[in-house]
XYZ file of C-alpha atoms in Angstrom:
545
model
C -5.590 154.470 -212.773
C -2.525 152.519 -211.920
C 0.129 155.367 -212.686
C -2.004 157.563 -210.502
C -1.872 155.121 -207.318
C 1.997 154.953 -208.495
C 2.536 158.618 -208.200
C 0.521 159.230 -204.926
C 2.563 156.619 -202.929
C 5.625 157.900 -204.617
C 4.982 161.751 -203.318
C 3.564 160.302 -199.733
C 7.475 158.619 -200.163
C 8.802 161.538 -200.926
C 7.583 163.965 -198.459
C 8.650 161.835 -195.689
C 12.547 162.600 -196.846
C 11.764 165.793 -196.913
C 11.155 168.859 -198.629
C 13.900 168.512 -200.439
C 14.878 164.726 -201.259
C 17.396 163.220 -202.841
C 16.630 160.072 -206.051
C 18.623 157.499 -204.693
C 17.626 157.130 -201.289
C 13.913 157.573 -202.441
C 14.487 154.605 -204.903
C 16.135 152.265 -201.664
C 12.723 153.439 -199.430
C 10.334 153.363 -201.810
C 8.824 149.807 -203.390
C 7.823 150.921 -206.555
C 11.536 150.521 -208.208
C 10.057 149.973 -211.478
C 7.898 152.930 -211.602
C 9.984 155.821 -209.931
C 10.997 157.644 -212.935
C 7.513 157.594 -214.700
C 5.859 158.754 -211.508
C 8.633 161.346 -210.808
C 8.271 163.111 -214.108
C 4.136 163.010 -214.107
C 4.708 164.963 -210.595
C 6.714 167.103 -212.573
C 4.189 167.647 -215.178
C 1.708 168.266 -212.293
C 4.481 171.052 -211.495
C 4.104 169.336 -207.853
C 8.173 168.745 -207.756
C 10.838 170.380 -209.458
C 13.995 168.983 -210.567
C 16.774 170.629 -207.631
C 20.050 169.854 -208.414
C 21.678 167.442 -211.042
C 25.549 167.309 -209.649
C 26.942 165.496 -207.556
C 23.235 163.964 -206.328
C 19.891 163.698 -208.473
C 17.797 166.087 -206.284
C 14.589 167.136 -206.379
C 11.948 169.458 -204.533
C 8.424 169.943 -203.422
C 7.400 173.328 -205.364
C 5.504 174.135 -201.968
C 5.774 173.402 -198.567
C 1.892 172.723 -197.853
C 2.079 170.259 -200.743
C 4.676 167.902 -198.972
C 2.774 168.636 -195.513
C -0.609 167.338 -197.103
C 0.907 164.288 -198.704
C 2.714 163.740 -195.542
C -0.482 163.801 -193.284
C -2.230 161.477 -195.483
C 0.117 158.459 -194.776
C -1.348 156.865 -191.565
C 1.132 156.991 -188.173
C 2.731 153.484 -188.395
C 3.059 153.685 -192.163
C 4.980 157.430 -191.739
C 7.356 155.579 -188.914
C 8.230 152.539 -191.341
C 9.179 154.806 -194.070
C 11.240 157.321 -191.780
C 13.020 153.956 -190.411
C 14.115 153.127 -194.172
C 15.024 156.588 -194.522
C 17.803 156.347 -191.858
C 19.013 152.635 -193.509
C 19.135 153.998 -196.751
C 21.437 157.000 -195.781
C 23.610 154.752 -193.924
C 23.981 152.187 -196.782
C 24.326 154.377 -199.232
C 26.442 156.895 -197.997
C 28.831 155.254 -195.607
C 31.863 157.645 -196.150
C 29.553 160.768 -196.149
C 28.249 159.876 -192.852
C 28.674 163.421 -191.124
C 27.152 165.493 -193.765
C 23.891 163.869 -193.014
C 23.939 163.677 -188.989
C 21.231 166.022 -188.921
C 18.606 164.525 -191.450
C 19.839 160.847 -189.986
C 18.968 162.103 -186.079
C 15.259 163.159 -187.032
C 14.737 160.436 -189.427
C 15.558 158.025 -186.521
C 14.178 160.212 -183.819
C 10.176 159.786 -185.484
C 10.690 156.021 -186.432
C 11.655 153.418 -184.235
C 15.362 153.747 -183.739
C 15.930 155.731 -180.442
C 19.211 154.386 -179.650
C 20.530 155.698 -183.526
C 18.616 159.023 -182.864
C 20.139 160.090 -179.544
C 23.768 158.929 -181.475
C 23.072 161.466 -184.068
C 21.629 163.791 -182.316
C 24.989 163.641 -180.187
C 26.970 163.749 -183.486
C 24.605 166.914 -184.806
C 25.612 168.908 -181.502
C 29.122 168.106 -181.634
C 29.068 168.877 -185.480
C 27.175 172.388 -184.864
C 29.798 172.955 -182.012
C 32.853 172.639 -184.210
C 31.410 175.145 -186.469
C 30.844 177.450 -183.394
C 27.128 177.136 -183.647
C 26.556 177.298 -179.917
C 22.653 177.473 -179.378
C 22.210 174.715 -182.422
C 24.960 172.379 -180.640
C 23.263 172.994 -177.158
C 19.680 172.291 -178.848
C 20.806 169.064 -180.270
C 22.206 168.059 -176.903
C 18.911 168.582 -175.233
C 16.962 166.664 -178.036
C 19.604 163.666 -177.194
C 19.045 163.780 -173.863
C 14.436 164.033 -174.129
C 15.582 160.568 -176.505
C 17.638 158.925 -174.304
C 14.467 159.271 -171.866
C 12.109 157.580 -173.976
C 14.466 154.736 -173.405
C 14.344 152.214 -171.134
C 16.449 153.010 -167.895
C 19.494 150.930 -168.008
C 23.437 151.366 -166.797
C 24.092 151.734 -170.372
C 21.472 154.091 -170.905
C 22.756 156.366 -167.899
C 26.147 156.457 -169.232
C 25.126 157.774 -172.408
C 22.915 159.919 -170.298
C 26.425 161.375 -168.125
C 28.038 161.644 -171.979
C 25.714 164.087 -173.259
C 25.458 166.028 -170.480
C 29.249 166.435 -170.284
C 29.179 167.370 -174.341
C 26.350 169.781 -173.355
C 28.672 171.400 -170.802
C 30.406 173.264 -173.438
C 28.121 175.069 -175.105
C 25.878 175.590 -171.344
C 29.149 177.137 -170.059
C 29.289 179.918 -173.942
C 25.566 180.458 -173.391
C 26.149 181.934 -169.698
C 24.095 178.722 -168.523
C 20.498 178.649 -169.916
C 17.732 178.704 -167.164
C 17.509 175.121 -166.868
C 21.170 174.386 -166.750
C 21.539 173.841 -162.588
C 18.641 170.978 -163.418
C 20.955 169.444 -165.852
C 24.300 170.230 -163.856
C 22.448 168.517 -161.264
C 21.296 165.189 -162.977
C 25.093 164.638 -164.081
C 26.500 164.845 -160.986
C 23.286 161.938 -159.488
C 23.525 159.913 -162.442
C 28.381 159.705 -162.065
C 27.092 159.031 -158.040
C 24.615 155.931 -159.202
C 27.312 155.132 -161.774
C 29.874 154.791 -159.005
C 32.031 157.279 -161.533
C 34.264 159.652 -159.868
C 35.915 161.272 -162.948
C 32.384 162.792 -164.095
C 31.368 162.950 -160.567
C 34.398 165.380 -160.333
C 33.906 167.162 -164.033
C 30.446 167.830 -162.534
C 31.150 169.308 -159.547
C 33.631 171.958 -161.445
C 30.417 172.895 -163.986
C 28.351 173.611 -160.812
C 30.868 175.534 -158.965
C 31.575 177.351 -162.813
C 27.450 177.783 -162.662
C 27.260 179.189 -159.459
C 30.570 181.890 -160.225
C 27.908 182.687 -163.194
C 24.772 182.748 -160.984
C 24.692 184.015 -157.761
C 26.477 183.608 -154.435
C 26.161 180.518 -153.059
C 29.083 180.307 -150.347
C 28.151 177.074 -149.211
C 28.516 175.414 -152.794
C 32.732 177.124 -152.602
C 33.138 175.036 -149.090
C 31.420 171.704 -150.695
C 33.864 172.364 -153.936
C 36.982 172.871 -151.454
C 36.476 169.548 -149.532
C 35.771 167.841 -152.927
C 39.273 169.641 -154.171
C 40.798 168.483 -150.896
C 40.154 164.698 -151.646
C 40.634 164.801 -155.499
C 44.350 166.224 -154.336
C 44.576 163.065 -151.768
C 44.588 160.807 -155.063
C 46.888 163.028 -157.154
C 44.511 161.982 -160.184
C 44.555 164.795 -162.777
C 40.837 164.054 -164.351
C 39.412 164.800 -160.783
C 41.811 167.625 -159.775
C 41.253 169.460 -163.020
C 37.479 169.880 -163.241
C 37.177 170.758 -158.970
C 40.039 173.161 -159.607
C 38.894 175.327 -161.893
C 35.391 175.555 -160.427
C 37.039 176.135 -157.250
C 38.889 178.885 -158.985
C 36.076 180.318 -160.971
C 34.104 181.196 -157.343
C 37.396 182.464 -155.940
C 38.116 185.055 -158.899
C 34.052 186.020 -158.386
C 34.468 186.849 -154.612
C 38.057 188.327 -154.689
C 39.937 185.601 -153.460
C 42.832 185.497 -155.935
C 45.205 184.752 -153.349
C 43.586 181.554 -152.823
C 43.872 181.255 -156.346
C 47.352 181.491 -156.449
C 47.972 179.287 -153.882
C 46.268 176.255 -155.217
C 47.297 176.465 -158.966
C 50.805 176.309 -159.127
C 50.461 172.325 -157.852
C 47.914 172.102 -160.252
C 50.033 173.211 -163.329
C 52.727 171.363 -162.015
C 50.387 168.429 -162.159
C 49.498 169.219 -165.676
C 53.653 169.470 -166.796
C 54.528 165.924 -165.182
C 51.755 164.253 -166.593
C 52.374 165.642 -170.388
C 48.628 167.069 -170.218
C 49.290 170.564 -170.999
C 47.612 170.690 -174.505
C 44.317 168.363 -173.261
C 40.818 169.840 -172.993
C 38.943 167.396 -170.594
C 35.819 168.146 -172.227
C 36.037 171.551 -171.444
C 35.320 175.023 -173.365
C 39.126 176.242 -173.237
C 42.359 174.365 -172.871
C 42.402 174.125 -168.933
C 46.341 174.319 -168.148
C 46.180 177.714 -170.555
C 43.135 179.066 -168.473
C 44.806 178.334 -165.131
C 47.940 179.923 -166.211
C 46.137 182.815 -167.397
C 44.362 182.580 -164.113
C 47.073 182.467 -161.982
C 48.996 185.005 -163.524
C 45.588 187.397 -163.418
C 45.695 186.827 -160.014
C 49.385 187.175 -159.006
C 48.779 190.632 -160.348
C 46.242 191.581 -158.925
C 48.337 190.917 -155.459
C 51.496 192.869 -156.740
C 53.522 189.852 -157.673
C 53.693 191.036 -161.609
C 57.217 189.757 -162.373
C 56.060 186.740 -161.280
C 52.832 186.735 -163.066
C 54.131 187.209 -166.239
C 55.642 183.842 -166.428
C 52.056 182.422 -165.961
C 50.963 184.431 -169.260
C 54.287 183.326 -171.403
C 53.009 179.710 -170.577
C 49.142 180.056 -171.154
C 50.169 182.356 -174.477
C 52.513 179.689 -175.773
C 50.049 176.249 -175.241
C 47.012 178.122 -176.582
C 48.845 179.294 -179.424
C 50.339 175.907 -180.091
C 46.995 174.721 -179.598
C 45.284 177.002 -182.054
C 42.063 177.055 -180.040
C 40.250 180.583 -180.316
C 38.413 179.987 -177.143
C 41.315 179.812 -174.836
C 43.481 182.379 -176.949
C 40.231 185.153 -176.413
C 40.344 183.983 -172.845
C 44.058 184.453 -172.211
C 44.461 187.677 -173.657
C 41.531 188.926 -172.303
C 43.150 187.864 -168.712
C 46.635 189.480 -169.901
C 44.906 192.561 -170.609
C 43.579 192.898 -166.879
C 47.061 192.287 -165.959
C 48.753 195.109 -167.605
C 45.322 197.473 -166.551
C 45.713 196.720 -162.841
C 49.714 197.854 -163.883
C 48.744 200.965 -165.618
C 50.892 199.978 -168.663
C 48.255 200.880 -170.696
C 49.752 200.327 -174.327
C 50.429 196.024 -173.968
C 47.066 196.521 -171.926
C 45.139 197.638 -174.948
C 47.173 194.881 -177.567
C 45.883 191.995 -175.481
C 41.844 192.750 -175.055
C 42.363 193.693 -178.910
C 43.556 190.440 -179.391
C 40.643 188.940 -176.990
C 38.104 190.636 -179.165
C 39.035 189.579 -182.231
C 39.790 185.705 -181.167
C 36.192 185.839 -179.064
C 34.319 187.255 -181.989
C 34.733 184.718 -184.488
C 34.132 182.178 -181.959
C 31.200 183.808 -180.067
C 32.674 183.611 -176.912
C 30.780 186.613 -174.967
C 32.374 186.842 -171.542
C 35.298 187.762 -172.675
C 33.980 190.067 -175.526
C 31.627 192.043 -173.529
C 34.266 192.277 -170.897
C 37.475 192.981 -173.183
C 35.124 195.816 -175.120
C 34.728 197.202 -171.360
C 37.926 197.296 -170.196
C 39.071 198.560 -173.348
C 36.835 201.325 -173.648
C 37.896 202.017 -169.711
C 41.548 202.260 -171.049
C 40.177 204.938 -173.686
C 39.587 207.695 -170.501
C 42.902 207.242 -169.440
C 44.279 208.089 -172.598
C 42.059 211.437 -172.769
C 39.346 209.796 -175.277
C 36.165 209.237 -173.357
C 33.547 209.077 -175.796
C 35.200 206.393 -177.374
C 35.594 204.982 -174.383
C 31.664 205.279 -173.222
C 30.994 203.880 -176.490
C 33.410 200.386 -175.973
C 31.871 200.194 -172.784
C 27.935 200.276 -173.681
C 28.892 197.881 -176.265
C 30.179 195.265 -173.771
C 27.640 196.107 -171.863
C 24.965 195.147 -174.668
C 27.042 191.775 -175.065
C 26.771 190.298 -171.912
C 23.015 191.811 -171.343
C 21.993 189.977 -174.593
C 24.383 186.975 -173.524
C 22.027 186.884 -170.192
C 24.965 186.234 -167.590
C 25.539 187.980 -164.814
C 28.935 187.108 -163.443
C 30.786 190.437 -163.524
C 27.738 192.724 -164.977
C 28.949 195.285 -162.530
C 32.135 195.576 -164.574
C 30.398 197.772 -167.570
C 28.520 200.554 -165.036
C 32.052 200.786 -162.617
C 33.792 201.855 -165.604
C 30.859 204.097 -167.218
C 31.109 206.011 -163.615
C 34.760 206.140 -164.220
C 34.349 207.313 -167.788
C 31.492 210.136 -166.758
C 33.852 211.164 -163.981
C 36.701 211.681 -166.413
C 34.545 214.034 -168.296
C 33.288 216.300 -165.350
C 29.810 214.894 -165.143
C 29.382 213.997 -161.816
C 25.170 213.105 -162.056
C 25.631 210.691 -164.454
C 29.135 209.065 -162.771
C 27.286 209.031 -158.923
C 23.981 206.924 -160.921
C 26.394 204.751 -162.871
C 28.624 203.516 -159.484
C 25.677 203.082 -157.607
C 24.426 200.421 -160.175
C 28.069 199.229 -159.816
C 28.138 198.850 -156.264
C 24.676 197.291 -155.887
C 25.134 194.866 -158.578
C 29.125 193.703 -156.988
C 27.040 193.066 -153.605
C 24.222 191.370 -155.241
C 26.885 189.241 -156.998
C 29.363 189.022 -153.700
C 31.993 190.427 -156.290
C 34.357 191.910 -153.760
C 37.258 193.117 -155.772
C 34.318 195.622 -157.967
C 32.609 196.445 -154.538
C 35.859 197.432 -153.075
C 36.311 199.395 -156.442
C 33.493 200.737 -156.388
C 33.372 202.024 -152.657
C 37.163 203.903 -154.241
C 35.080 205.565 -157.064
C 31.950 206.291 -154.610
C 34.286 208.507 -152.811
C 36.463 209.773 -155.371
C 32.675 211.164 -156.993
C 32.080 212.564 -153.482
C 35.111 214.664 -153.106
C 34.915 216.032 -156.829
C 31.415 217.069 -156.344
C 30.211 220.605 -156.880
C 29.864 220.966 -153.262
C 32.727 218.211 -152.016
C 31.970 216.157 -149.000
C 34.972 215.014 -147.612
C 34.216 213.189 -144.594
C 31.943 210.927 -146.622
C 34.240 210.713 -149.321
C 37.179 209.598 -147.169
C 34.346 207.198 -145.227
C 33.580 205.278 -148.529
C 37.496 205.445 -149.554
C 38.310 203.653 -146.304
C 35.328 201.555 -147.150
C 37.019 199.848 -150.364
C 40.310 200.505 -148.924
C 39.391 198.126 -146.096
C 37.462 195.327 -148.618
C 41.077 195.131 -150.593
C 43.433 194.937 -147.722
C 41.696 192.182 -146.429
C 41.388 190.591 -150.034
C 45.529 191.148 -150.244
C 44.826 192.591 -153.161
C 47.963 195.360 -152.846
C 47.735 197.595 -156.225
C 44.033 198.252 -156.228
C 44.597 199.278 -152.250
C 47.936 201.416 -153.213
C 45.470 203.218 -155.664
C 42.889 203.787 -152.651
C 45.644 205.283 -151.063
C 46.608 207.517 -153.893
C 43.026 208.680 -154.227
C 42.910 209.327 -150.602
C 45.698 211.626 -150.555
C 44.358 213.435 -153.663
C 41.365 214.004 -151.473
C 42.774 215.339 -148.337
C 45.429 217.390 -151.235
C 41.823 219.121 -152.427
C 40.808 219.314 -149.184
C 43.336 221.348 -147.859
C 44.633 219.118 -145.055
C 48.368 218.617 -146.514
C 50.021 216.296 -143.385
C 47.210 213.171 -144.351
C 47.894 214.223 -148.265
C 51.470 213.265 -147.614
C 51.153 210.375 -145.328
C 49.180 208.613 -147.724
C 50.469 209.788 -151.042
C 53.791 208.356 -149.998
C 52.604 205.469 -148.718
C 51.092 204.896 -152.282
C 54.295 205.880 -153.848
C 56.373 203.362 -152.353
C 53.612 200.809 -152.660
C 53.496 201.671 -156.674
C 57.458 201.746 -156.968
C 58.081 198.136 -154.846
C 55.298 196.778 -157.965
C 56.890 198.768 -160.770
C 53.569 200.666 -161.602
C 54.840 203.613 -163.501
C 51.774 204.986 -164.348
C 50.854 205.528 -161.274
C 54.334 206.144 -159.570
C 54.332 208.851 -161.953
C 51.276 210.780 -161.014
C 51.917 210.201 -156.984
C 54.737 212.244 -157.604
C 53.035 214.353 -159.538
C 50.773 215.539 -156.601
C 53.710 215.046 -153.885
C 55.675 217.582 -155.741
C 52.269 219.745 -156.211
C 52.605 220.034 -152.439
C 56.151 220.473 -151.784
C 57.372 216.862 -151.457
């Protein structure tokens, strides 16, 4: 009868809403006006819906899925798009101040009738909504749904600029995720779509993401001289949107292969840029605030060469704009960098504050470099201080981070210090199989600042063995000895130095012992590393000195 044909096309209504669907935007899709409340409560009867909610919204819901997939099926193709169409209109017009809480339900509403343009708008408002709330796969999906819509669309300037702006949005998230397999494609279409565009500011943002994708994903040395000549000419114009992006990619392959004094050449400008300008607390679509990140950069790297006094200004400035900031990203990413500092130092105490600090900021934000690498470093710091099985535990745990995370960049990090760890406790099987994971995966990786480590640890394995064999221990501690001096990078050679003369101490040969023992010494007083000042004179006063 007629109350029958009522409550069918009232449920076909319904189940194109949803599940779940709220009364007042079925009574703006559906025509029936007059007969939504009878048909609503014979469903009810039929105990096909159930009454959801009462407050704020009248909501009701299907009592089972397959019976809102049946009554969805039955409503022919065109028919289903109309009514998703109306959907979308009736959310709008009824909700106009509520807008964001229905993003998601707008974008597929939109995205399966007619209105492609609305879709990929939602769908861009979805990911940045997800990404707010630190959902970092959801934002990335919604991205990529944006972008398939845009491509049902026809092919217009307009259409490629909103093309470039989801790409850069999807940036973000790419960057957290350790860049998903089909990132380079993507990296790749935003950097030919800025070039048709004629736009040099995306052009530029690009070419940072690609040089941040290859620091991630392999070597590529010929992608560092394209980003150095595209750093070069963004300099020429003293434009900070195209230094920023080409900088820190630049900077992100230098830190990979060991170049930090390149590093700290180039970013003092660059923050100087940032300070005359009044950009300091800008993002520039990126992940972290940039001018904290290249402080914290910087000062990484000025420590790394020796230069700590100077590096710690670096840190002060990237501590105090990420704190005034408030961003969790860039505070995880700062301290993690601070906490490097004070390792390469040996002050082991601030050391251990900061990549406390980085944990806890990078865990509530899911930021997984930094966690798997803070938990490693930290768990490194844990041998020193005569607790290694705390520390092997830290260090498998950032290892399981960044193998679940799926990036590479720095993997050789968690076996180096496992070897270091398993030395530390006498067990030199387990340290020799550990470095030689670290050593293959640095060269894999061209991460020379770990190979040259982990050439230092090779030997230092070799001369501690239960048979000791010294000539091809001091071979592989020349080895690494030779990859940092050439890298500049002064503290990590000082300690190849120490651990050289701590060989040739076991070894019996006391004139090298002293030669470079006090070479070390005076290298690890002229940096202030009392750590390490402390045990050179340890071993020069073992022998007499």
């Amino acid at each position: 009868d007629g109350l029958e044909r009522d409550m069918k096309r009232i449920i076909q209504e319904a189940s194109v809403i949803g599940r779940a669907f709220l009364y007042e935007i079925l009574k703006r899709v559906t025509e029936l006006k007059d007969m939504i409340d009878k048909s609503l409560s014979g469903l009810e009867r039929l105990e096909l819906i159930r009454t959801r909610t009462i407050q704020p919204d009248l909501e009701y819901i299907f009592k089972h899925a397959l019976t809102q997939e049946v009554a969805y099926n039955s409503l022919l193709l065109k028919r289903r798009k109309e009514i998703h169409e109306r959907i979308g209109k009736a959310i709008e017009e009824l909700y106009p101040e509520r807008l964001e809480e229905f993003y998601e339900m707008l974008a597929y509403h939109y995205a399966r009738g007619e209105g492609l343009e609305k879709a990929s708008q939602y769908l861009k408002l979805s990911g940045n909504k997800a990404a707010r709330n630190h959902s970092i796969w959801e934002a990335y999906g919604f991205y990529k749904e944006a972008l398939a819509t845009l491509l049902r669309l026809p092919e217009t300037v307009a259409n490629k600029k909103e093309k470039v702006e989801v790409l850069v949005l999807m940036t973000g998230p790419m960057q957290l995720l350790g860049f998903p397999e089909e990132s380079l494609g993507m990296l790749q279409e935003g950097e030919n779509l800025s070039m048709d565009l004629g736009d040099n500011r995306t052009l530029a943002f690009f070419q940072g993401r690609l040089g941040a994708y290859y620091a991630y994903r392999g070597t590529h040395l010929v992608r560092v001289k394209y980003l150095e000549e595209a750093f070069e000419e963004s300099r020429k114009s003293q434009d900070i949107d195209l230094i920023v992006p080409t900088a820190q990619g630049l900077c992100l392959n230098y830190i990979r292969t060991g170049h930090y004094s390149k590093v700290a050449d180039i970013i003092p400008d660059v923050l100087e840029l940032f300070e005359k300008n009044g950009r300091e607390s800008d993002f520039f679509a990126n992940v972290v605030n940039p001018y904290s990140s290249l402080c914290a950069f910087c000062g990484m790297s000025m420590g790394y060469l020796g230069n700590f006094n100077e590096g710690r200004i670096f840190f002060e400035k990237g501590l105090r704009y990420a704190a005034q900031i408030g961003d969790l990203r860039t505070l995880g990413l700062v301290e993690l960098n601070y906490g490097l500092f004070f390792h390469t130092k040996g002050d082991w105490k601030p050391a251990m504050e900061h990549f406390q600090n980085s944990i806890k900021y990078s865990e509530k934000v899911k930021f997984l470099a930094p966690l798997a690498w803070s938990w490693s470093y930290l768990g490194n710091l844990y041998s020193y201080l005569e607790d290694p099985e705390t520390g092997r535990r830290y260090v498998e745990k950032g290892l399981k981070i960044q193998q679940d995370g799926g990036f590479e960049w720095f993997l050789s990090f968690h076996p180096f210090f496992l070897g270091d760890i398993h030395l530390h406790r006498g067990d030199i099987k387990n340290a020799r199989s550990s470095v030689d994971e670290a050593l293959r995966l640095s060269q894999k990786n061209n991460e020379k600042l770990m190979e040259g480590r982990s050439w230092i640890l090779l030997g230092r394995i070799m001369g501690l063995a239960e048979t000791p064999q010294t000539n091809r221990a001091k071979e592989y501690l020349l080895q690494g000895m030779k990859i940092l001096d050439e890298l500049k990078l002064k503290p990590d050679y000082a300690l190849g130095c120490f651990y050289l003369g701590d060989l040739y101490t076991n070894a019996g040969q006391k004139k090298k012992a002293l030669e470079n023992l006090k070479k070390a010494k005076t290298m690890f007083q002229e940096m202030g590393m009392d750590y390490w000042l402390g045990r050179a004179r340890e071993l020069l006063e073992s022998l007499g000195a």
